[in-house]
Amino acid sequence: MGDLQNGSTDSEYFSPYRSDGKLFGFVCVVTGATQPVGKAILLELAAHGAACIYACSEDSQSTYTQLADEVNKQFPKTKVIGYPYKLANEEDTLGLIDDVLNSWGRLDVWITSSGLLGPPSIADTTPADLQKCFEANSMAPFFALKYAPPAMAKTAPKGSYPNAAPKDQTYGSIIVVSSVASTYGGCWGPCLTMSSHAALGVVRAGVATLKGSGVRINCISPGQIDVGVDLKGFDMRGMSAQLPPSSLQSEEQQRKHIGLERAGLPMEIARVAGFLASGFSSYVTGANMVVDGGASVMNPLTVPI
């Protein structure tokens, strides 16, 4: 690898050595891609110049045409591939990786953003609820850690597709979008707290696991995010939504408990994901990037509902 201290490089195409941090040639996987945060991440990776993004969703009703059109309208050189994907299914994970390598010959970024809230109280929580949250919130990161790095280790010549670039150095970035419940216990119900702690555990265990592989792994822990959910259609048991909608907390409460006095936006999570995917974060691994407007610093026990 290049001597960073002396400023030399082995490859102008290898992301950590690019001064612009771009993702040209990169092939990425984003789970939860049809949810608000997932959509924002797709747009951010495309803005960085990613060649291909696999937009994965567990929702069998998902239609990817509109999502692909939305991305390609702004970034026509990024190919979006809709991919039905069962989060905690080992066979589906291996099948997805095989498809990626057979089609593109490389894999560079894997982002899991398919979290579930779970019921708000222990009385409402069943073992099945807890199992679902562990599958979505921590098993998905586990499968990414277990199976993505060998694929990320493969190098590839420059392809003929738009935004193509050769991959002549081992590189990979795994990003787990979790919640501030990854470190705090009073942000939501027990399911989210337990499974988010486990997700952060995957990231922290992953640093030693990935030692010497050239693959980094990091966590993003969002706080209150305005995901544009209509309360009439919101499942209060939390089994169909990624993050608590900001409308569950009044503007007065947001001003009181959040340092920046507002809920965050999906794009503000996506920009952190873009940073962690790119060479701008080449020396960042095992980190937990808290993106909550300062709420957990001011009052870590704030309960959205």
CSV table of C-alpha atoms in Angstrom, one decimal:
chain,number,residue,atom,x,y,z
A,1,MET,CA,0.0,0.0,0.0
A,2,GLY,CA,1.1,3.6,-0.5
A,3,ASP,CA,3.1,5.5,2.0
A,4,LEU,CA,0.6,8.0,3.3
A,5,GLN,CA,3.1,9.9,5.4
A,6,ASN,CA,5.2,10.7,2.2
A,7,GLY,CA,2.1,11.4,0.2
A,8,SER,CA,2.7,8.6,-2.4
A,9,THR,CA,0.0,6.4,-3.7
A,10,ASP,CA,-0.3,3.0,-5.3
A,11,SER,CA,-3.4,3.7,-7.2
A,12,GLU,CA,-5.2,6.9,-8.3
A,13,TYR,CA,-8.4,4.8,-8.4
A,14,PHE,CA,-8.2,3.5,-4.8
A,15,SER,CA,-10.7,5.6,-2.9
A,16,PRO,CA,-8.7,6.3,0.3
A,17,TYR,CA,-5.9,7.8,-1.8
A,18,ARG,CA,-8.2,10.0,-3.9
A,19,SER,CA,-8.2,13.7,-2.8
A,20,ASP,CA,-11.8,14.0,-3.8
A,21,GLY,CA,-13.0,11.0,-1.9
A,22,LYS,CA,-15.3,9.9,-4.8
A,23,LEU,CA,-16.8,6.5,-5.4
A,24,PHE,CA,-16.3,6.2,-9.2
A,25,GLY,CA,-16.4,2.5,-10.1
A,26,PHE,CA,-17.8,1.5,-6.8
A,27,VAL,CA,-20.5,-1.2,-6.4
A,28,CYS,CA,-22.6,-0.7,-3.4
A,29,VAL,CA,-25.4,-2.6,-1.5
A,30,VAL,CA,-28.0,-0.6,0.5
A,31,THR,CA,-30.7,-2.5,2.5
A,32,GLY,CA,-33.9,-0.8,3.5
A,33,ALA,CA,-33.5,1.1,0.3
A,34,THR,CA,-37.2,1.9,-0.1
A,35,GLN,CA,-37.4,3.6,3.4
A,36,PRO,CA,-36.7,7.3,3.8
A,37,VAL,CA,-33.2,6.9,5.1
A,38,GLY,CA,-32.3,4.2,2.6
A,39,LYS,CA,-33.5,6.4,-0.3
A,40,ALA,CA,-31.4,9.3,0.9
A,41,ILE,CA,-28.4,7.0,1.1
A,42,LEU,CA,-28.9,5.9,-2.5
A,43,LEU,CA,-28.9,9.5,-3.6
A,44,GLU,CA,-25.8,10.3,-1.6
A,45,LEU,CA,-23.8,7.4,-3.0
A,46,ALA,CA,-24.9,8.4,-6.5
A,47,ALA,CA,-23.8,11.9,-5.8
A,48,HIS,CA,-20.4,10.5,-4.9
A,49,GLY,CA,-20.3,8.8,-8.3
A,50,ALA,CA,-21.0,5.2,-7.4
A,51,ALA,CA,-21.3,3.0,-10.6
A,52,CYS,CA,-24.0,0.7,-9.2
A,53,ILE,CA,-26.2,0.5,-6.1
A,54,TYR,CA,-28.2,-2.6,-5.2
A,55,ALA,CA,-31.4,-1.2,-3.6
A,56,CYS,CA,-32.5,-4.0,-1.3
A,57,SER,CA,-35.8,-4.3,0.4
A,58,GLU,CA,-37.5,-6.9,2.5
A,59,ASP,CA,-40.9,-5.6,1.4
A,60,SER,CA,-42.3,-7.9,-1.3
A,61,GLN,CA,-44.5,-5.1,-2.5
A,62,SER,CA,-41.7,-2.7,-3.2
A,63,THR,CA,-41.5,-1.3,-6.7
A,64,TYR,CA,-38.1,-0.1,-7.7
A,65,THR,CA,-38.9,1.7,-10.9
A,66,GLN,CA,-39.8,5.0,-9.3
A,67,LEU,CA,-36.8,4.8,-7.0
A,68,ALA,CA,-34.4,4.1,-9.9
A,69,ASP,CA,-36.0,6.9,-11.9
A,70,GLU,CA,-35.6,9.3,-9.0
A,71,VAL,CA,-31.9,8.5,-8.7
A,72,ASN,CA,-31.2,8.5,-12.5
A,73,LYS,CA,-32.9,11.8,-13.0
A,74,GLN,CA,-30.2,13.5,-10.9
A,75,PHE,CA,-27.4,11.0,-11.5
A,76,PRO,CA,-27.9,9.2,-14.9
A,77,LYS,CA,-24.5,7.4,-14.7
A,78,THR,CA,-25.4,5.5,-11.6
A,79,LYS,CA,-27.2,2.2,-12.1
A,80,VAL,CA,-29.8,1.3,-9.5
A,81,ILE,CA,-30.8,-2.4,-9.2
A,82,GLY,CA,-33.9,-3.3,-7.2
A,83,TYR,CA,-33.3,-6.4,-5.2
A,84,PRO,CA,-35.7,-8.3,-3.0
A,85,TYR,CA,-33.7,-9.4,0.0
A,86,LYS,CA,-34.5,-11.1,3.3
A,87,LEU,CA,-32.4,-9.4,5.9
A,88,ALA,CA,-31.6,-12.3,8.2
A,89,ASN,CA,-31.4,-15.0,5.6
A,90,GLU,CA,-28.0,-16.5,5.0
A,91,GLU,CA,-28.9,-17.9,1.7
A,92,ASP,CA,-30.2,-14.6,0.4
A,93,THR,CA,-27.1,-12.8,1.5
A,94,LEU,CA,-24.8,-15.3,-0.3
A,95,GLY,CA,-27.0,-15.2,-3.4
A,96,LEU,CA,-26.9,-11.4,-3.4
A,97,ILE,CA,-23.1,-11.4,-3.2
A,98,ASP,CA,-22.8,-14.0,-5.9
A,99,ASP,CA,-25.0,-11.9,-8.2
A,100,VAL,CA,-23.0,-8.7,-7.5
A,101,LEU,CA,-19.7,-10.4,-8.2
A,102,ASN,CA,-21.0,-12.2,-11.3
A,103,SER,CA,-22.4,-9.0,-12.7
A,104,TRP,CA,-19.7,-6.5,-11.7
A,105,GLY,CA,-16.7,-8.4,-10.5
A,106,ARG,CA,-16.4,-6.3,-7.3
A,107,LEU,CA,-18.1,-5.2,-4.1
A,108,ASP,CA,-17.0,-2.0,-2.3
A,109,VAL,CA,-19.7,-0.7,0.1
A,110,TRP,CA,-22.4,-2.5,2.2
A,111,ILE,CA,-24.9,-0.4,4.1
A,112,THR,CA,-27.5,-1.9,6.4
A,113,SER,CA,-30.3,0.6,7.1
A,114,SER,CA,-33.2,-1.7,7.8
A,115,GLY,CA,-33.9,-1.2,11.5
A,116,LEU,CA,-37.1,-1.9,13.3
A,117,LEU,CA,-38.4,0.0,16.4
A,118,GLY,CA,-40.3,-2.8,18.1
A,119,PRO,CA,-43.1,-2.3,20.7
A,120,PRO,CA,-42.6,0.6,23.1
A,121,SER,CA,-43.0,-1.3,26.4
A,122,ILE,CA,-41.8,-4.7,27.8
A,123,ALA,CA,-45.5,-5.6,28.4
A,124,ASP,CA,-46.2,-5.3,24.7
A,125,THR,CA,-43.0,-7.1,23.7
A,126,THR,CA,-43.3,-10.8,22.7
A,127,PRO,CA,-40.3,-13.1,22.1
A,128,ALA,CA,-41.3,-13.0,18.4
A,129,ASP,CA,-41.1,-9.2,18.4
A,130,LEU,CA,-37.6,-9.3,19.9
A,131,GLN,CA,-36.5,-11.9,17.4
A,132,LYS,CA,-37.7,-9.7,14.5
A,133,CYS,CA,-35.8,-6.7,15.8
A,134,PHE,CA,-32.6,-8.8,16.3
A,135,GLU,CA,-32.9,-10.1,12.8
A,136,ALA,CA,-33.3,-6.6,11.2
A,137,ASN,CA,-31.1,-4.6,13.6
A,138,SER,CA,-28.2,-6.9,14.4
A,139,MET,CA,-28.3,-10.1,12.3
A,140,ALA,CA,-28.2,-8.1,9.0
A,141,PRO,CA,-25.0,-6.4,10.1
A,142,PHE,CA,-23.6,-9.8,11.2
A,143,PHE,CA,-24.2,-11.3,7.8
A,144,ALA,CA,-22.6,-8.3,6.2
A,145,LEU,CA,-19.5,-8.7,8.4
A,146,LYS,CA,-19.3,-12.4,7.8
A,147,TYR,CA,-19.8,-12.6,4.1
A,148,ALA,CA,-19.1,-9.2,2.4
A,149,PRO,CA,-15.3,-8.8,3.2
A,150,PRO,CA,-14.2,-11.8,1.0
A,151,ALA,CA,-16.1,-10.2,-1.9
A,152,MET,CA,-14.6,-6.8,-1.1
A,153,ALA,CA,-11.1,-8.3,-1.3
A,154,LYS,CA,-11.5,-9.1,-5.0
A,155,THR,CA,-9.8,-6.7,-7.4
A,156,ALA,CA,-11.2,-6.0,-10.9
A,157,PRO,CA,-10.1,-4.4,-14.1
A,158,LYS,CA,-11.9,-1.3,-15.4
A,159,GLY,CA,-15.3,-2.2,-16.8
A,160,SER,CA,-17.2,-0.7,-19.7
A,161,TYR,CA,-20.1,0.6,-17.7
A,162,PRO,CA,-20.6,4.4,-16.8
A,163,ASN,CA,-18.4,5.7,-14.0
A,164,ALA,CA,-16.2,2.7,-14.3
A,165,ALA,CA,-12.8,2.5,-12.6
A,166,PRO,CA,-10.4,-0.4,-12.0
A,167,LYS,CA,-10.1,-1.8,-8.5
A,168,ASP,CA,-6.5,-2.6,-8.0
A,169,GLN,CA,-6.4,-2.4,-4.2
A,170,THR,CA,-8.4,-4.2,-1.6
A,171,TYR,CA,-11.0,-1.9,-0.2
A,172,GLY,CA,-14.4,-2.1,1.5
A,173,SER,CA,-16.6,-0.2,3.9
A,174,ILE,CA,-19.4,-1.7,5.9
A,175,ILE,CA,-21.8,0.8,7.4
A,176,VAL,CA,-24.5,-0.1,10.0
A,177,VAL,CA,-27.3,2.5,10.4
A,178,SER,CA,-28.5,1.8,13.9
A,179,SER,CA,-30.0,4.3,16.5
A,180,VAL,CA,-28.9,6.2,19.6
A,181,ALA,CA,-30.4,3.2,21.4
A,182,SER,CA,-27.1,1.6,20.5
A,183,THR,CA,-25.6,3.2,23.6
A,184,TYR,CA,-28.6,4.6,25.6
A,185,GLY,CA,-31.4,2.7,27.2
A,186,GLY,CA,-34.3,5.2,27.4
A,187,CYS,CA,-34.7,6.2,23.8
A,188,TRP,CA,-37.5,3.8,22.8
A,189,GLY,CA,-38.6,0.3,23.8
A,190,PRO,CA,-36.6,-2.7,25.0
A,191,CYS,CA,-36.5,-4.4,21.5
A,192,LEU,CA,-34.7,-1.4,19.9
A,193,THR,CA,-32.3,-1.0,22.8
A,194,MET,CA,-31.3,-4.6,23.0
A,195,SER,CA,-30.9,-5.1,19.2
A,196,SER,CA,-29.2,-1.8,18.7
A,197,HIS,CA,-26.7,-2.5,21.3
A,198,ALA,CA,-26.0,-5.8,19.5
A,199,ALA,CA,-25.6,-4.0,16.2
A,200,LEU,CA,-22.9,-1.8,17.7
A,201,GLY,CA,-21.4,-4.9,19.1
A,202,VAL,CA,-21.1,-6.3,15.6
A,203,VAL,CA,-19.2,-3.1,14.6
A,204,ARG,CA,-16.9,-3.2,17.5
A,205,ALA,CA,-16.2,-6.9,17.1
A,206,GLY,CA,-15.7,-6.4,13.4
A,207,VAL,CA,-12.6,-4.2,13.8
A,208,ALA,CA,-10.5,-7.1,15.1
A,209,THR,CA,-12.2,-9.5,12.7
A,210,LEU,CA,-11.3,-7.4,9.7
A,211,LYS,CA,-7.8,-6.6,10.8
A,212,GLY,CA,-5.5,-6.8,7.7
A,213,SER,CA,-8.3,-7.1,5.2
A,214,GLY,CA,-8.5,-3.5,4.1
A,215,VAL,CA,-12.2,-3.4,5.0
A,216,ARG,CA,-13.6,-0.9,7.5
A,217,ILE,CA,-16.8,-1.1,9.6
A,218,ASN,CA,-18.6,1.7,11.3
A,219,CYS,CA,-21.9,2.5,12.9
A,220,ILE,CA,-24.2,5.5,12.4
A,221,SER,CA,-26.6,6.2,15.4
A,222,PRO,CA,-29.4,8.6,14.4
A,223,GLY,CA,-31.6,10.3,16.9
A,224,GLN,CA,-35.0,11.9,16.2
A,225,ILE,CA,-35.4,11.9,12.4
A,226,ASP,CA,-38.2,13.5,10.3
A,227,VAL,CA,-38.9,10.5,8.1
A,228,GLY,CA,-42.2,12.0,6.9
A,229,VAL,CA,-44.4,9.3,8.3
A,230,ASP,CA,-48.1,10.1,8.6
A,231,LEU,CA,-49.3,9.1,12.1
A,232,LYS,CA,-52.5,7.6,10.6
A,233,GLY,CA,-50.4,5.0,8.9
A,234,PHE,CA,-47.8,4.5,11.5
A,235,ASP,CA,-47.6,1.1,13.2
A,236,MET,CA,-47.4,2.1,16.9
A,237,ARG,CA,-46.0,-1.4,17.7
A,238,GLY,CA,-43.0,-0.3,15.6
A,239,MET,CA,-42.7,-3.4,13.5
A,240,SER,CA,-42.9,-1.7,10.1
A,241,ALA,CA,-41.0,1.6,10.6
A,242,GLN,CA,-37.3,2.3,10.7
A,243,LEU,CA,-37.1,5.3,13.0
A,244,PRO,CA,-39.5,7.2,15.3
A,245,PRO,CA,-41.2,10.0,13.2
A,246,SER,CA,-40.5,13.4,14.5
A,247,SER,CA,-44.2,14.1,14.7
A,248,LEU,CA,-44.3,11.8,17.8
A,249,GLN,CA,-42.5,14.5,19.6
A,250,SER,CA,-43.8,18.1,19.6
A,251,GLU,CA,-41.7,21.0,18.3
A,252,GLU,CA,-41.7,22.3,21.9
A,253,GLN,CA,-40.1,19.0,23.1
A,254,GLN,CA,-37.6,19.1,20.3
A,255,ARG,CA,-36.5,22.6,21.2
A,256,LYS,CA,-36.2,21.5,24.8
A,257,HIS,CA,-34.3,18.3,24.4
A,258,ILE,CA,-32.3,18.6,21.1
A,259,GLY,CA,-29.3,20.8,20.9
A,260,LEU,CA,-30.1,21.9,17.4
A,261,GLU,CA,-33.8,22.3,18.4
A,262,ARG,CA,-35.2,20.2,15.5
A,263,ALA,CA,-35.4,16.7,14.2
A,264,GLY,CA,-32.9,15.6,11.7
A,265,LEU,CA,-33.5,14.8,8.0
A,266,PRO,CA,-32.8,11.5,6.2
A,267,MET,CA,-30.3,13.3,4.0
A,268,GLU,CA,-28.3,14.3,7.1
A,269,ILE,CA,-27.9,10.6,7.9
A,270,ALA,CA,-27.1,9.9,4.3
A,271,ARG,CA,-24.2,12.4,4.2
A,272,VAL,CA,-22.5,10.7,7.1
A,273,ALA,CA,-23.0,7.4,5.2
A,274,GLY,CA,-21.4,9.0,2.2
A,275,PHE,CA,-18.4,10.1,4.3
A,276,LEU,CA,-17.9,6.6,5.8
A,277,ALA,CA,-18.2,5.0,2.4
A,278,SER,CA,-15.6,7.2,0.8
A,279,GLY,CA,-11.9,7.8,1.2
A,280,PHE,CA,-12.6,10.9,3.3
A,281,SER,CA,-12.9,8.4,6.3
A,282,SER,CA,-10.0,6.2,5.4
A,283,TYR,CA,-8.7,6.1,9.0
A,284,VAL,CA,-12.1,5.7,10.6
A,285,THR,CA,-13.1,2.2,11.7
A,286,GLY,CA,-15.0,0.9,14.7
A,287,ALA,CA,-16.6,4.3,15.2
A,288,ASN,CA,-20.1,5.1,16.4
A,289,MET,CA,-21.1,8.3,14.6
A,290,VAL,CA,-24.0,9.8,16.7
A,291,VAL,CA,-26.2,11.9,14.5
A,292,ASP,CA,-28.8,13.3,16.8
A,293,GLY,CA,-28.5,17.1,16.9
A,294,GLY,CA,-26.9,16.9,20.3
A,295,ALA,CA,-29.9,15.3,22.1
A,296,SER,CA,-28.1,12.4,23.7
A,297,VAL,CA,-25.4,14.8,25.1
A,298,MET,CA,-28.1,17.1,26.6
A,299,ASN,CA,-30.5,14.4,27.9
A,300,PRO,CA,-29.7,10.8,27.0
A,301,LEU,CA,-33.0,9.5,28.6
A,302,THR,CA,-35.3,11.5,26.4
A,303,VAL,CA,-38.2,9.2,25.3
A,304,PRO,CA,-39.7,10.1,21.9
A,305,ILE,CA,-43.2,9.1,23.0
